[in-house]
mmCIF file of C-alpha atoms and ligand atoms in Angstrom:
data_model
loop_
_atom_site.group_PDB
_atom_site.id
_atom_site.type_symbol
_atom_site.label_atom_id
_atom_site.label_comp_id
_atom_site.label_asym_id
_atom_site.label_seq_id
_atom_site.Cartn_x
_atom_site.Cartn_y
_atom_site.Cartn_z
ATOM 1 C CA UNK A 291 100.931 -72.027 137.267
ATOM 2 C CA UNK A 292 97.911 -69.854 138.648
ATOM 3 C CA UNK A 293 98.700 -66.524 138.705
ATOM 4 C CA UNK A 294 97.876 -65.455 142.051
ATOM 5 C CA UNK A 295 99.844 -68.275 143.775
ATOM 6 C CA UNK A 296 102.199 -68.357 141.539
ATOM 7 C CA UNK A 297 102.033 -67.745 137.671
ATOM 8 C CA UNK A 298 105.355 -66.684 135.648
ATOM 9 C CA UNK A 299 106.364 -65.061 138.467
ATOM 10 C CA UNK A 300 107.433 -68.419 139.761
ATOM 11 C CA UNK A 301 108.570 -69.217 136.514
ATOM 12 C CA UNK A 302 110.388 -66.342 136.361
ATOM 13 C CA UNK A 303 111.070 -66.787 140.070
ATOM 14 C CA UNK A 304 113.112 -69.790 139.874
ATOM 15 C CA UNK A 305 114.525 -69.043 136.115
ATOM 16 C CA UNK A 306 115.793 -66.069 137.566
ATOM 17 C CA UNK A 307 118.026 -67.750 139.949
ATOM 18 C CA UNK A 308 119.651 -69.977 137.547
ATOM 19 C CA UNK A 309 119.427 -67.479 134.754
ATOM 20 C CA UNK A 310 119.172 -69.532 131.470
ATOM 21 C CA UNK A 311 122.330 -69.236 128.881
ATOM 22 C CA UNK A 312 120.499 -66.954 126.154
ATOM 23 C CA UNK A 313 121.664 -67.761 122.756
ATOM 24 C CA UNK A 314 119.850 -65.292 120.964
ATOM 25 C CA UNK A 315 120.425 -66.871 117.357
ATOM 26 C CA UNK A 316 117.241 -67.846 116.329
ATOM 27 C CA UNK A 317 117.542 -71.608 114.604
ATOM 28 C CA UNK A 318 116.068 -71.016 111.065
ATOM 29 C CA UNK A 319 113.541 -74.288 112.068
ATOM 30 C CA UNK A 320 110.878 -74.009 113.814
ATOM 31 C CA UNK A 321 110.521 -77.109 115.522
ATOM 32 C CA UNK A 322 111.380 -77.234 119.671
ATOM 33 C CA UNK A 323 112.758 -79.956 122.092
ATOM 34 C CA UNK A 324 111.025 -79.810 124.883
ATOM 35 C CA UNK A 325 112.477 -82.219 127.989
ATOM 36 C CA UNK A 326 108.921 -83.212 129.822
ATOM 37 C CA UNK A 327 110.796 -85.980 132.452
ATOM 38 C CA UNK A 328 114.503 -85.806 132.970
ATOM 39 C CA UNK A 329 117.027 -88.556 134.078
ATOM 40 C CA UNK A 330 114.106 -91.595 134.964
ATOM 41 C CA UNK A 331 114.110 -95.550 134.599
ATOM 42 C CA UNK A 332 111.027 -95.291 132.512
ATOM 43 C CA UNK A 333 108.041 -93.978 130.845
ATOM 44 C CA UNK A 334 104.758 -94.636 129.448
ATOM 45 C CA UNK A 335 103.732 -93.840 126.297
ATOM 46 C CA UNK A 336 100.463 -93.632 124.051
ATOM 47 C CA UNK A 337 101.045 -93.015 120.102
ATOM 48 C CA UNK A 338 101.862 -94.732 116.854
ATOM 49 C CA UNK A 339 105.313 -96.561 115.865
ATOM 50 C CA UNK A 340 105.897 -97.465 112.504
ATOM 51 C CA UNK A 341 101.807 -98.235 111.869
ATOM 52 C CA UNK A 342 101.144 -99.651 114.567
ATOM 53 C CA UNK A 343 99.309 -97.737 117.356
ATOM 54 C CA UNK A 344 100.448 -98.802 121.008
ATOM 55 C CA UNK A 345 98.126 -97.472 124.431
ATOM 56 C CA UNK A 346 100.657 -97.968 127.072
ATOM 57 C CA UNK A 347 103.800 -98.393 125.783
ATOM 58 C CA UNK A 348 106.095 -98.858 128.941
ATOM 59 C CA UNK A 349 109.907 -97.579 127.668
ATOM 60 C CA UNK A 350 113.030 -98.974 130.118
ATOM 61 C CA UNK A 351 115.885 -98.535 130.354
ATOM 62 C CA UNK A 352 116.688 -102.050 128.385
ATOM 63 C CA UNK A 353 115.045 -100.506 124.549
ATOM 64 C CA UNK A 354 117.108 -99.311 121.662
ATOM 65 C CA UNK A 355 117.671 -95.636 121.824
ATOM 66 C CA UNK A 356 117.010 -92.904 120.420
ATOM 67 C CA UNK A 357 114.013 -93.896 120.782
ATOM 68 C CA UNK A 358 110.742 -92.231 118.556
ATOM 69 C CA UNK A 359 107.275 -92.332 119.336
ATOM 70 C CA UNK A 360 104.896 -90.609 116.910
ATOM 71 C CA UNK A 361 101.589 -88.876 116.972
ATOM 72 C CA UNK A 362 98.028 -90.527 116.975
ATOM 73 C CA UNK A 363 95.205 -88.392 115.618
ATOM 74 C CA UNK A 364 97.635 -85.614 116.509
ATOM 75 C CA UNK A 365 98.665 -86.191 119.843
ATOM 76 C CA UNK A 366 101.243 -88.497 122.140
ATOM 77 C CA UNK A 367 100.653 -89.601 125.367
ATOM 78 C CA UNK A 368 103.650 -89.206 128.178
ATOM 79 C CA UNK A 369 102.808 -90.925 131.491
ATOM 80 C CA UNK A 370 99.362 -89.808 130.944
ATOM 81 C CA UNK A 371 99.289 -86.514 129.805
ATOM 82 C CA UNK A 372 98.891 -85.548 126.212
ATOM 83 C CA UNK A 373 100.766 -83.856 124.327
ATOM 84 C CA UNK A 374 101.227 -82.322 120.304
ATOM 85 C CA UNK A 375 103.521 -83.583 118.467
ATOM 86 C CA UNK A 376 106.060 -86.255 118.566
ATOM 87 C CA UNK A 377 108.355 -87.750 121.209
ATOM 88 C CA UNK A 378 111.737 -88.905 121.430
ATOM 89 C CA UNK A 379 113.697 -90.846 124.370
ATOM 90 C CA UNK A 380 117.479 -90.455 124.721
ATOM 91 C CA UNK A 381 119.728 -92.655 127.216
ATOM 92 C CA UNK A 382 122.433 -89.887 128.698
ATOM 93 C CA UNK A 383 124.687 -90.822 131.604
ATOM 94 C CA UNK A 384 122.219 -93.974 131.749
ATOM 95 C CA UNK A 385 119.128 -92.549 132.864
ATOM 96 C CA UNK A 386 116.065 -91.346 129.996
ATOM 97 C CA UNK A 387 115.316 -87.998 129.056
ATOM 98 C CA UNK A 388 111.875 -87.908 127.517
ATOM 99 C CA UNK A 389 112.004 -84.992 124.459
ATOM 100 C CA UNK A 390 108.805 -83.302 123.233
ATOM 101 C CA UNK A 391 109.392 -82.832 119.649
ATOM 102 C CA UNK A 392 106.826 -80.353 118.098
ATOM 103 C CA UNK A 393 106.506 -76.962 116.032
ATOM 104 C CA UNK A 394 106.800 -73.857 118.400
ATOM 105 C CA UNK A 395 103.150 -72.460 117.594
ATOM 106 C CA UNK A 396 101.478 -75.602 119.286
ATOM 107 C CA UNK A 397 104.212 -75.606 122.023
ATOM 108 C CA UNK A 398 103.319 -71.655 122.903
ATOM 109 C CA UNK A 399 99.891 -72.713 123.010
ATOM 110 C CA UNK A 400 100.518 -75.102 126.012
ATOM 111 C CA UNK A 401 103.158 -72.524 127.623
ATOM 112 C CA UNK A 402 101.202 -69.293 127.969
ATOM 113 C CA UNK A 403 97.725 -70.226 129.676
ATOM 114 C CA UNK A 404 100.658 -71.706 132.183
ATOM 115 C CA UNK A 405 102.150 -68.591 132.205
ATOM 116 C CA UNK A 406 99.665 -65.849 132.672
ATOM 117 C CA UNK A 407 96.850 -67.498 134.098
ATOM 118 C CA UNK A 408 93.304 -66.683 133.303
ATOM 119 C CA UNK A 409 93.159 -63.921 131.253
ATOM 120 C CA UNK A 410 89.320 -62.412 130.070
ATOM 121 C CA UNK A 411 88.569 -61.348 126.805
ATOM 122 C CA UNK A 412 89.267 -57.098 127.886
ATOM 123 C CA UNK A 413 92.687 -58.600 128.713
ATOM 124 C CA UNK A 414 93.012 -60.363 125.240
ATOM 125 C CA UNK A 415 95.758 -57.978 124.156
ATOM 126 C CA UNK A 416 98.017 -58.864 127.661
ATOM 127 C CA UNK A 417 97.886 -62.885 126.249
ATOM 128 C CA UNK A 418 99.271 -61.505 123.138
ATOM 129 C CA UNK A 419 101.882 -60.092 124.575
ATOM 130 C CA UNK A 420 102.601 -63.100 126.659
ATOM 131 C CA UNK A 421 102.406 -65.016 123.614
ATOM 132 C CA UNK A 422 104.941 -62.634 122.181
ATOM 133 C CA UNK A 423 107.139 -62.951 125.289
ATOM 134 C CA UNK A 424 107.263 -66.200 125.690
ATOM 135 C CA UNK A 425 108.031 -67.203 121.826
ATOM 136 C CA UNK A 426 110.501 -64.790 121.937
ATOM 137 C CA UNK A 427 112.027 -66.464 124.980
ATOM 138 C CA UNK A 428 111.921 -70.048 123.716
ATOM 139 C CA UNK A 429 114.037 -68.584 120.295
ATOM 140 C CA UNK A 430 116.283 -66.706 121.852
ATOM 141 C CA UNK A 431 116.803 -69.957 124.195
ATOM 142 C CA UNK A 432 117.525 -72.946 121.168
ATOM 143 C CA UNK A 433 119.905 -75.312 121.276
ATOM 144 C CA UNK A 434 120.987 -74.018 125.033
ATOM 145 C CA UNK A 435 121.474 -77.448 126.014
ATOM 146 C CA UNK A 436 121.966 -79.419 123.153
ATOM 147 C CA UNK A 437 124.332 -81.217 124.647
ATOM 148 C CA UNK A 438 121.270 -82.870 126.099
ATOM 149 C CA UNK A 439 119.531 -83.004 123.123
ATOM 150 C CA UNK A 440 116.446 -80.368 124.140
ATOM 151 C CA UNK A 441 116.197 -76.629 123.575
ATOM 152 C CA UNK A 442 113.652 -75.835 126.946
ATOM 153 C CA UNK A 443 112.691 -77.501 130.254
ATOM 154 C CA UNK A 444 108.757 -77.665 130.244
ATOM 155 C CA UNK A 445 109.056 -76.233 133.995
ATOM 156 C CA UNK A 446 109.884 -72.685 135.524
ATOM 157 C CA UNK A 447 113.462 -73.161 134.611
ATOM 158 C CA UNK A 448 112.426 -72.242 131.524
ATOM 159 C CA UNK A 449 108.581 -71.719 130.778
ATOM 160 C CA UNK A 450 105.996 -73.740 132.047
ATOM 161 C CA UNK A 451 104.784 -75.862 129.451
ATOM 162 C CA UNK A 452 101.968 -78.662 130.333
ATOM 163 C CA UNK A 453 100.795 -79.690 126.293
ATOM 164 C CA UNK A 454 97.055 -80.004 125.707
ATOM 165 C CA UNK A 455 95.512 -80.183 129.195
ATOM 166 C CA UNK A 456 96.705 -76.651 129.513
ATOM 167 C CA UNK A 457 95.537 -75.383 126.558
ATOM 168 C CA UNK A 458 92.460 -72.624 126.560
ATOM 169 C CA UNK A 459 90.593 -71.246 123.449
ATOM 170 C CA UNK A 460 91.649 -67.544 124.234
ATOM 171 C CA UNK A 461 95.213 -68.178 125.007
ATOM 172 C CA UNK A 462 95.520 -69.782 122.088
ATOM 173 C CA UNK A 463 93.945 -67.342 120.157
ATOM 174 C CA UNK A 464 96.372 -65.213 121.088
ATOM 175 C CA UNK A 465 99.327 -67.298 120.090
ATOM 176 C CA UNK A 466 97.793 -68.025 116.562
ATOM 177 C CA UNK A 467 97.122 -64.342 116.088
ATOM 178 C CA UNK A 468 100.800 -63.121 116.882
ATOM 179 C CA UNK A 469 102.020 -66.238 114.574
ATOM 180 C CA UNK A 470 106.287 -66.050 114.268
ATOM 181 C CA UNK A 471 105.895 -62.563 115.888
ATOM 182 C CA UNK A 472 109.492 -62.147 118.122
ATOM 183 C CA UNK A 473 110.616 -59.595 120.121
ATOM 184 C CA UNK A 474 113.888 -57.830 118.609
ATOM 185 C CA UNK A 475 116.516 -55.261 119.796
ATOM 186 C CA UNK A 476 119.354 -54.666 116.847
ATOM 187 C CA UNK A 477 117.345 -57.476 115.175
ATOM 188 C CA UNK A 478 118.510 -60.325 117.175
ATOM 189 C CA UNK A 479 115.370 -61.679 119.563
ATOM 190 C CA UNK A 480 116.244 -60.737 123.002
ATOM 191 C CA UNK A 481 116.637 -62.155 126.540
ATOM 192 C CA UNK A 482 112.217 -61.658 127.089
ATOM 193 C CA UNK A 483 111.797 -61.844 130.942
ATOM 194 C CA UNK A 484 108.820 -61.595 132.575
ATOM 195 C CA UNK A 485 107.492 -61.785 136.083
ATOM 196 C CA UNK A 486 104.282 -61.570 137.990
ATOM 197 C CA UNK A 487 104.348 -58.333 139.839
ATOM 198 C CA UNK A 488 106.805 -55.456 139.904
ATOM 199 C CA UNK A 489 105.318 -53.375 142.886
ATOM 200 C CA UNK A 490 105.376 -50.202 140.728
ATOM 201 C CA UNK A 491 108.705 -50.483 138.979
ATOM 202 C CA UNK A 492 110.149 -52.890 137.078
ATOM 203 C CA UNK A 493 113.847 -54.081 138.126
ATOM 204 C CA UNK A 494 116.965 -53.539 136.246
ATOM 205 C CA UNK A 495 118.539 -56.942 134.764
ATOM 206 C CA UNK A 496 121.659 -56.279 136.977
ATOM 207 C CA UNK A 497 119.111 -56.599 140.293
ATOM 208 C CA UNK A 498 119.019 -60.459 139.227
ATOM 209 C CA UNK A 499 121.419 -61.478 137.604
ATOM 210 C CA UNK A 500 124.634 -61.129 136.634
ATOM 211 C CA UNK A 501 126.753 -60.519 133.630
ATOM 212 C CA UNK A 502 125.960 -57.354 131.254
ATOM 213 C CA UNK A 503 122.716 -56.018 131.490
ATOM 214 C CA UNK A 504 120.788 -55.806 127.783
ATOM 215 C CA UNK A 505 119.866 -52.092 127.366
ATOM 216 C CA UNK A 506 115.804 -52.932 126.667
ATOM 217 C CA UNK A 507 115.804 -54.733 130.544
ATOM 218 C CA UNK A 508 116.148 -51.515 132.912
ATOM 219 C CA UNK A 509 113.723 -50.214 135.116
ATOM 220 C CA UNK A 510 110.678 -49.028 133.814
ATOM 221 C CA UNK A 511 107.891 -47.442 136.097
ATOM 222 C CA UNK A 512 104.486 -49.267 136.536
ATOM 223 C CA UNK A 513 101.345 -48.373 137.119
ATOM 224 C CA UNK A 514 99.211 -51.159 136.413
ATOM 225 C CA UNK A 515 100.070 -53.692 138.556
ATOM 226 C CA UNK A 516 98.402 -52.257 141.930
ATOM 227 C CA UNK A 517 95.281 -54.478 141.853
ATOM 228 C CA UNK A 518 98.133 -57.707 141.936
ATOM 229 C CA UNK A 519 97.858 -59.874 145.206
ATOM 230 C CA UNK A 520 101.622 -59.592 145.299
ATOM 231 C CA UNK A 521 101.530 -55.574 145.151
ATOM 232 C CA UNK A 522 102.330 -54.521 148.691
ATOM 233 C CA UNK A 523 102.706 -57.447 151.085
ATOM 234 C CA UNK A 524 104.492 -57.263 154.279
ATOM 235 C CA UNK A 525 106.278 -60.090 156.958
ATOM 236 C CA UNK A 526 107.583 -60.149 160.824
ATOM 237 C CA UNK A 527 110.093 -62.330 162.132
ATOM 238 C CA UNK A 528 112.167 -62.369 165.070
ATOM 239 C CA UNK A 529 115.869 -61.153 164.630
ATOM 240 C CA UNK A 530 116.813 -63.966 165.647
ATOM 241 C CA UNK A 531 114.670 -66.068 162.990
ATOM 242 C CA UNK A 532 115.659 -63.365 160.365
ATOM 243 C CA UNK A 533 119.789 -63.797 161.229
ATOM 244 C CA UNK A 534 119.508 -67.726 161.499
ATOM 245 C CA UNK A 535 117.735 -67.345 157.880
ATOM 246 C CA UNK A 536 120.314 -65.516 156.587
ATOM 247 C CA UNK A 537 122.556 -67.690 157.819
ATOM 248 C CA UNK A 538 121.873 -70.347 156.711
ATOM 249 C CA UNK A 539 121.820 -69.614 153.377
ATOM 250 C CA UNK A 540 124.930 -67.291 152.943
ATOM 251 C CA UNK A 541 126.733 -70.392 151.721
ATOM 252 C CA UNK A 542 124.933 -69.727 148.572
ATOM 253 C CA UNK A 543 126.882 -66.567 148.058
ATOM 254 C CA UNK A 544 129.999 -68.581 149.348
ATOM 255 C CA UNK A 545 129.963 -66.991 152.416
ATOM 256 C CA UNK A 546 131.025 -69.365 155.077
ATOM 257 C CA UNK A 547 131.094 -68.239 158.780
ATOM 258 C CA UNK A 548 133.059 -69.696 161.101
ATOM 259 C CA UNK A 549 131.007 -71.692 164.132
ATOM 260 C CA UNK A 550 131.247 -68.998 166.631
ATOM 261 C CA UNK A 551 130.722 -66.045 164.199
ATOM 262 C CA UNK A 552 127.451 -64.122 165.259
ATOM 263 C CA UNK A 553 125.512 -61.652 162.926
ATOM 264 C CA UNK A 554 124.964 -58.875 164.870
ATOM 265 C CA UNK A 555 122.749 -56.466 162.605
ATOM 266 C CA UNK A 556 122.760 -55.307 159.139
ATOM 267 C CA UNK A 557 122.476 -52.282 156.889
ATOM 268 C CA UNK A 558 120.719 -51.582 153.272
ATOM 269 C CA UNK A 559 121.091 -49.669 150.864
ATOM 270 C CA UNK A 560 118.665 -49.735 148.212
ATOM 271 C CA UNK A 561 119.078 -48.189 143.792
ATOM 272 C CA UNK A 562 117.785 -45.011 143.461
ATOM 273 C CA UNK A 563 116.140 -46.224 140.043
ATOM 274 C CA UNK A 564 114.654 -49.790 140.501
ATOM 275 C CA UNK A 565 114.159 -49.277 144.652
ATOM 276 C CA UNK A 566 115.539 -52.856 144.711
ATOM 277 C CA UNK A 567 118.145 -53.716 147.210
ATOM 278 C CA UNK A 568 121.327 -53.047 145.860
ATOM 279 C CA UNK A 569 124.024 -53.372 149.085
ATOM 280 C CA UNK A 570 123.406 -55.255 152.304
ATOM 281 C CA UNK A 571 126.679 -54.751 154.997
ATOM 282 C CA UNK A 572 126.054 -58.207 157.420
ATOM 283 C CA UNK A 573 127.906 -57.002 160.977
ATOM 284 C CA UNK A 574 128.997 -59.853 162.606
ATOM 285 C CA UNK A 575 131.132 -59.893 165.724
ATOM 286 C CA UNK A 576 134.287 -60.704 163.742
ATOM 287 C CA UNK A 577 133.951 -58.643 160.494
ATOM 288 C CA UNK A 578 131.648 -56.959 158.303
ATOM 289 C CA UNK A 579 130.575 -58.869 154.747
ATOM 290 C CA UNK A 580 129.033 -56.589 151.450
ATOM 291 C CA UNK A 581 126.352 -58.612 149.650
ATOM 292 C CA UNK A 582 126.222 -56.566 146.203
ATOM 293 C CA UNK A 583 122.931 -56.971 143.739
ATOM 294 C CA UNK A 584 122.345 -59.968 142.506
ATOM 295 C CA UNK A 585 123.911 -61.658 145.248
ATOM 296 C CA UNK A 586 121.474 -60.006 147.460
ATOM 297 C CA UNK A 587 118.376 -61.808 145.630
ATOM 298 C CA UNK A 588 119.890 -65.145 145.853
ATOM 299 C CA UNK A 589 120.930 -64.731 149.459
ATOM 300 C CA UNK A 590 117.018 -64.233 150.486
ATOM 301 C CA UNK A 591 115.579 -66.488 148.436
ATOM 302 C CA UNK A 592 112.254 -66.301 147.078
ATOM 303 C CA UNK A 593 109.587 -68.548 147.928
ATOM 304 C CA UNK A 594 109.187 -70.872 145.176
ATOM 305 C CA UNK A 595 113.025 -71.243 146.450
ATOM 306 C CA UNK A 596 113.047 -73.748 148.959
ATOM 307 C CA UNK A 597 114.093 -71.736 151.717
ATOM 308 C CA UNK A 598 113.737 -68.722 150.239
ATOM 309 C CA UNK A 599 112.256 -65.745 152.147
ATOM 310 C CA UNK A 600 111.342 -62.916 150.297
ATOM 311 C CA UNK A 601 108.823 -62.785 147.229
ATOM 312 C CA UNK A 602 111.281 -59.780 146.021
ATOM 313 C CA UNK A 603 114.013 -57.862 146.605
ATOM 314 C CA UNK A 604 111.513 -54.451 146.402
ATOM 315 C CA UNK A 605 111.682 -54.141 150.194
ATOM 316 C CA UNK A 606 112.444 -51.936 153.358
ATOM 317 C CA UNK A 607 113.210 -54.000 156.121
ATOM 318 C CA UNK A 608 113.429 -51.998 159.811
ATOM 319 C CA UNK A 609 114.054 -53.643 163.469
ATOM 320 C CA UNK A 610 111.992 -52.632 166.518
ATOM 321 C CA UNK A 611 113.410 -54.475 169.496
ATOM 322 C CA UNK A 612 113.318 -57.553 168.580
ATOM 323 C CA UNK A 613 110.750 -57.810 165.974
ATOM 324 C CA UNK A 614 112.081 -57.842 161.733
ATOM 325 C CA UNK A 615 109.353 -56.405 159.799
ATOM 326 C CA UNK A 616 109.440 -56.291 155.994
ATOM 327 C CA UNK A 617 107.553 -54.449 154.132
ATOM 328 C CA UNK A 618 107.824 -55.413 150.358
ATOM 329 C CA UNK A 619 106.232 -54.927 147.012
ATOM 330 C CA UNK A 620 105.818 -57.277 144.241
ATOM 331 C CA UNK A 621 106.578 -60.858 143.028
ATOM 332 C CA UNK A 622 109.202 -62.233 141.164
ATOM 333 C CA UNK A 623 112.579 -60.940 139.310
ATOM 334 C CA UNK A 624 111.061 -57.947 138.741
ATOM 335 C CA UNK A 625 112.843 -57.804 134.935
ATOM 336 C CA UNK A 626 111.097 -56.972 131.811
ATOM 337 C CA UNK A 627 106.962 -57.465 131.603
ATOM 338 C CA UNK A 628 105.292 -57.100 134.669
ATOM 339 C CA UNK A 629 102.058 -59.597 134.067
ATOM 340 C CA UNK A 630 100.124 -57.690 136.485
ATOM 341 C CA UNK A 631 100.184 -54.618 134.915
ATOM 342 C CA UNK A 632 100.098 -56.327 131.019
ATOM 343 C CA UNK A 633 97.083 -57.324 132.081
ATOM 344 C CA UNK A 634 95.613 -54.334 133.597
ATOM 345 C CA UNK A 635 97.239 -52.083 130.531
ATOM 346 C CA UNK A 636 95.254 -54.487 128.100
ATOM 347 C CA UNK A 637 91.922 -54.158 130.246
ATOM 348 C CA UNK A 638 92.267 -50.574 129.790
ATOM 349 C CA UNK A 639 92.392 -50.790 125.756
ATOM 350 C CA UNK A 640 96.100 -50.691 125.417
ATOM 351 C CA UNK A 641 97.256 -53.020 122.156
ATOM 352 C CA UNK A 642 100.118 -56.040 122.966
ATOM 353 C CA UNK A 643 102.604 -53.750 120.874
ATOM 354 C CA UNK A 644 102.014 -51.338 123.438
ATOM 355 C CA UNK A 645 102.403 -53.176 126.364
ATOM 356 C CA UNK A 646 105.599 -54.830 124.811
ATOM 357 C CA UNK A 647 107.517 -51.859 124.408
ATOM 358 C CA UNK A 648 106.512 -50.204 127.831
ATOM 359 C CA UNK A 649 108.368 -53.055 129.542
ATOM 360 C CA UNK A 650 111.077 -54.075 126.606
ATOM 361 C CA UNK A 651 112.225 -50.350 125.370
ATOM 362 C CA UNK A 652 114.090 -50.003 122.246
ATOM 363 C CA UNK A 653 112.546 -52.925 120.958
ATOM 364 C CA UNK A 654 110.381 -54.075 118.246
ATOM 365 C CA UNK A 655 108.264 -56.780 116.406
ATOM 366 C CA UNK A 656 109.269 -58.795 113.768
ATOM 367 C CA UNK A 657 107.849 -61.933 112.315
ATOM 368 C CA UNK A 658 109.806 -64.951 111.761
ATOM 369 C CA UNK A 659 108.985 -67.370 109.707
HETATM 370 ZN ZN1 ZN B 1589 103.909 -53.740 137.601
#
């Protein structure tokens, strides 16, 4: 993804929503499964078999599975697009899952140019730390659905990963000079989110997500980030576009209302730490409903989120007659490193280690091998 339109944040974005199990048991291997097409009839494929070398090699449905294509002068071919490594094909529930198989170095070197976006040679040290991030992420993430038979989706439900035609000389760089370096907290790698812009303060994990919040994701203040597209950013609608928004999605949150229930305002409350939303009261002319945290994130949506509304949940939101205006600030989650401001620490001669534990505090480095 670009950054401005989109970068990690999206990644992030959407990842958020689902939130990702996090295994945090690092497989002694090093090798990753990435899924690059998921549940099709076929695929084409460019690499070696046995000896033999084969251009377009159409796989259906109708071939013997698993099903193992290998590398030719270092690289396979998937509907086009090249790729390091090997690939594998597995039949579940009757539709093909196409596998990446390859070590995690060359994978990170196709994830974070996808990830960050351009990055200049004063913001080396921010590439490194998305390097470090996003290795972190993918070992802390192993074996999450191996059920499937794949560690990571190559989209933003997990990291973006697009092989070789993504890859840049500096982002990769910065992946081969952090080699096996992972983020740790108690020595297990940890749960490494990222986003594009915070707005001036990163989020607390609970603001997301559910479940208990790792101590190293709370809310960190920011002050790099300002010079982000996504820093302040503001949107008008009419109440009655803003209450037919909210209502249609409040299913989401398993809020059903009935067909002659009308929302007739709302109220906010907002954390006195992160400035994220933490309580909306929906008045309708039956009952009141409390949308807590979380909740309130995946009631708005974001808009990689089809539907979604808001590009965070860092906002004040006032009526005046019948006009909505929103004022917000940032992009994304708003949990852990805020790429924004990684970059603009790094352009200002901070090192990756530095930028790492601004965002992810209590942590530290440590190499794997
Ligand atoms: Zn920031």
């Amino acid at each position: 993804m670009k950054r401005i339109l989109s970068p990690v944040m999206i990644v992030i974005a959407i990842a958020g929503m689902s939130c990702m199990p996090y295994t945090g048991k690092p497989r002694r291997e090093t090798a990753v499964r990435v899924a690059i097409e998921c549940g099709v009839d076929q695929v084409r494929l460019s690499g070696t078999r046995g000896k033999k070398y084969y251009s377009d090699y159409l796989v259906t449905l109708n071939e013997s599975f698993p099903f193992h294509f290998g590398p030719n002068d270092g690289r396979v071919s998937i509907n086009g697009r090249d790729y390091r490594g090997s690939v594998e094909v597995r039949k579940v529930d009757g539709r093909l899952w196409v596998i990446n198989v390859l070590d995690i170095e060359s994978y990170l070197k196709g994830v974070v140019p996808c990830e960050i976006g351009g990055v200049s040679e004063r913001q080396f040290e921010a590439a490194k730390a998305q390097a470090v991030a996003a290795r972190t992420y993918a070992r802390a993430h192993m074996g999450q659905y191996s059920d499937l038979g794949f560690d990571l989706y190559s989209t933003v439900q997990d990291q973006v990963y697009k092989g070789i035609s993504c890859e840049r000389a500096i982002t990769s760089r910065a992946v081969a000079s952090t080699a096996g370096e992972v983020l740790v907290y108690n020595n297990v790698p940890i749960e490494a989110k990222y986003h594009s812009t915070c707005g001036g303060r990163t989020a607390d994990f609970g603001d997301a997500w559910a479940g208990s919040p790792p101590p190293y994701l709370r809310s960190v203040v920011c002050r790099y980030c300002e010079k982000s597209p996504h820093y302040h950013w503001h949107k008008v609608m009419t109440r009655n576009e803003f209450f037919a928004h909210l209502r249609s999605r409040l299913k989401k949150i398993g809020i059903c209302l009935t067909e002659h229930e009308l929302i007739h305002s709302f109220r906010l409350r907002r954390s006195e730490r992160s400035n994220r939303l933490k309580e909306l009261i929906l008045v309708t002319n039956k009952t009141e409903y409390k949308v807590a945290n979380y909740r309130i994130r995946t009631l708005f949506g974001e808009p990689t989120d089809p539907g979604g509304l808001l590009k965070s949940t860092y906002v004040y939101i006032r009526t005046e007659g019948d006009r909505v205006i929103i004022e917000g600030r940032g992009f994304g989650h708003g949990v852990g490193m805020c790429q924004f401001g990684a970059l603009e620490m790094a352009a200002q001669g901070k090192d990756y280690r530095y930028i790492l534990y601004h965002y992810y505090r209590g942590t530290r480095v440590k190499r794997f091998r």
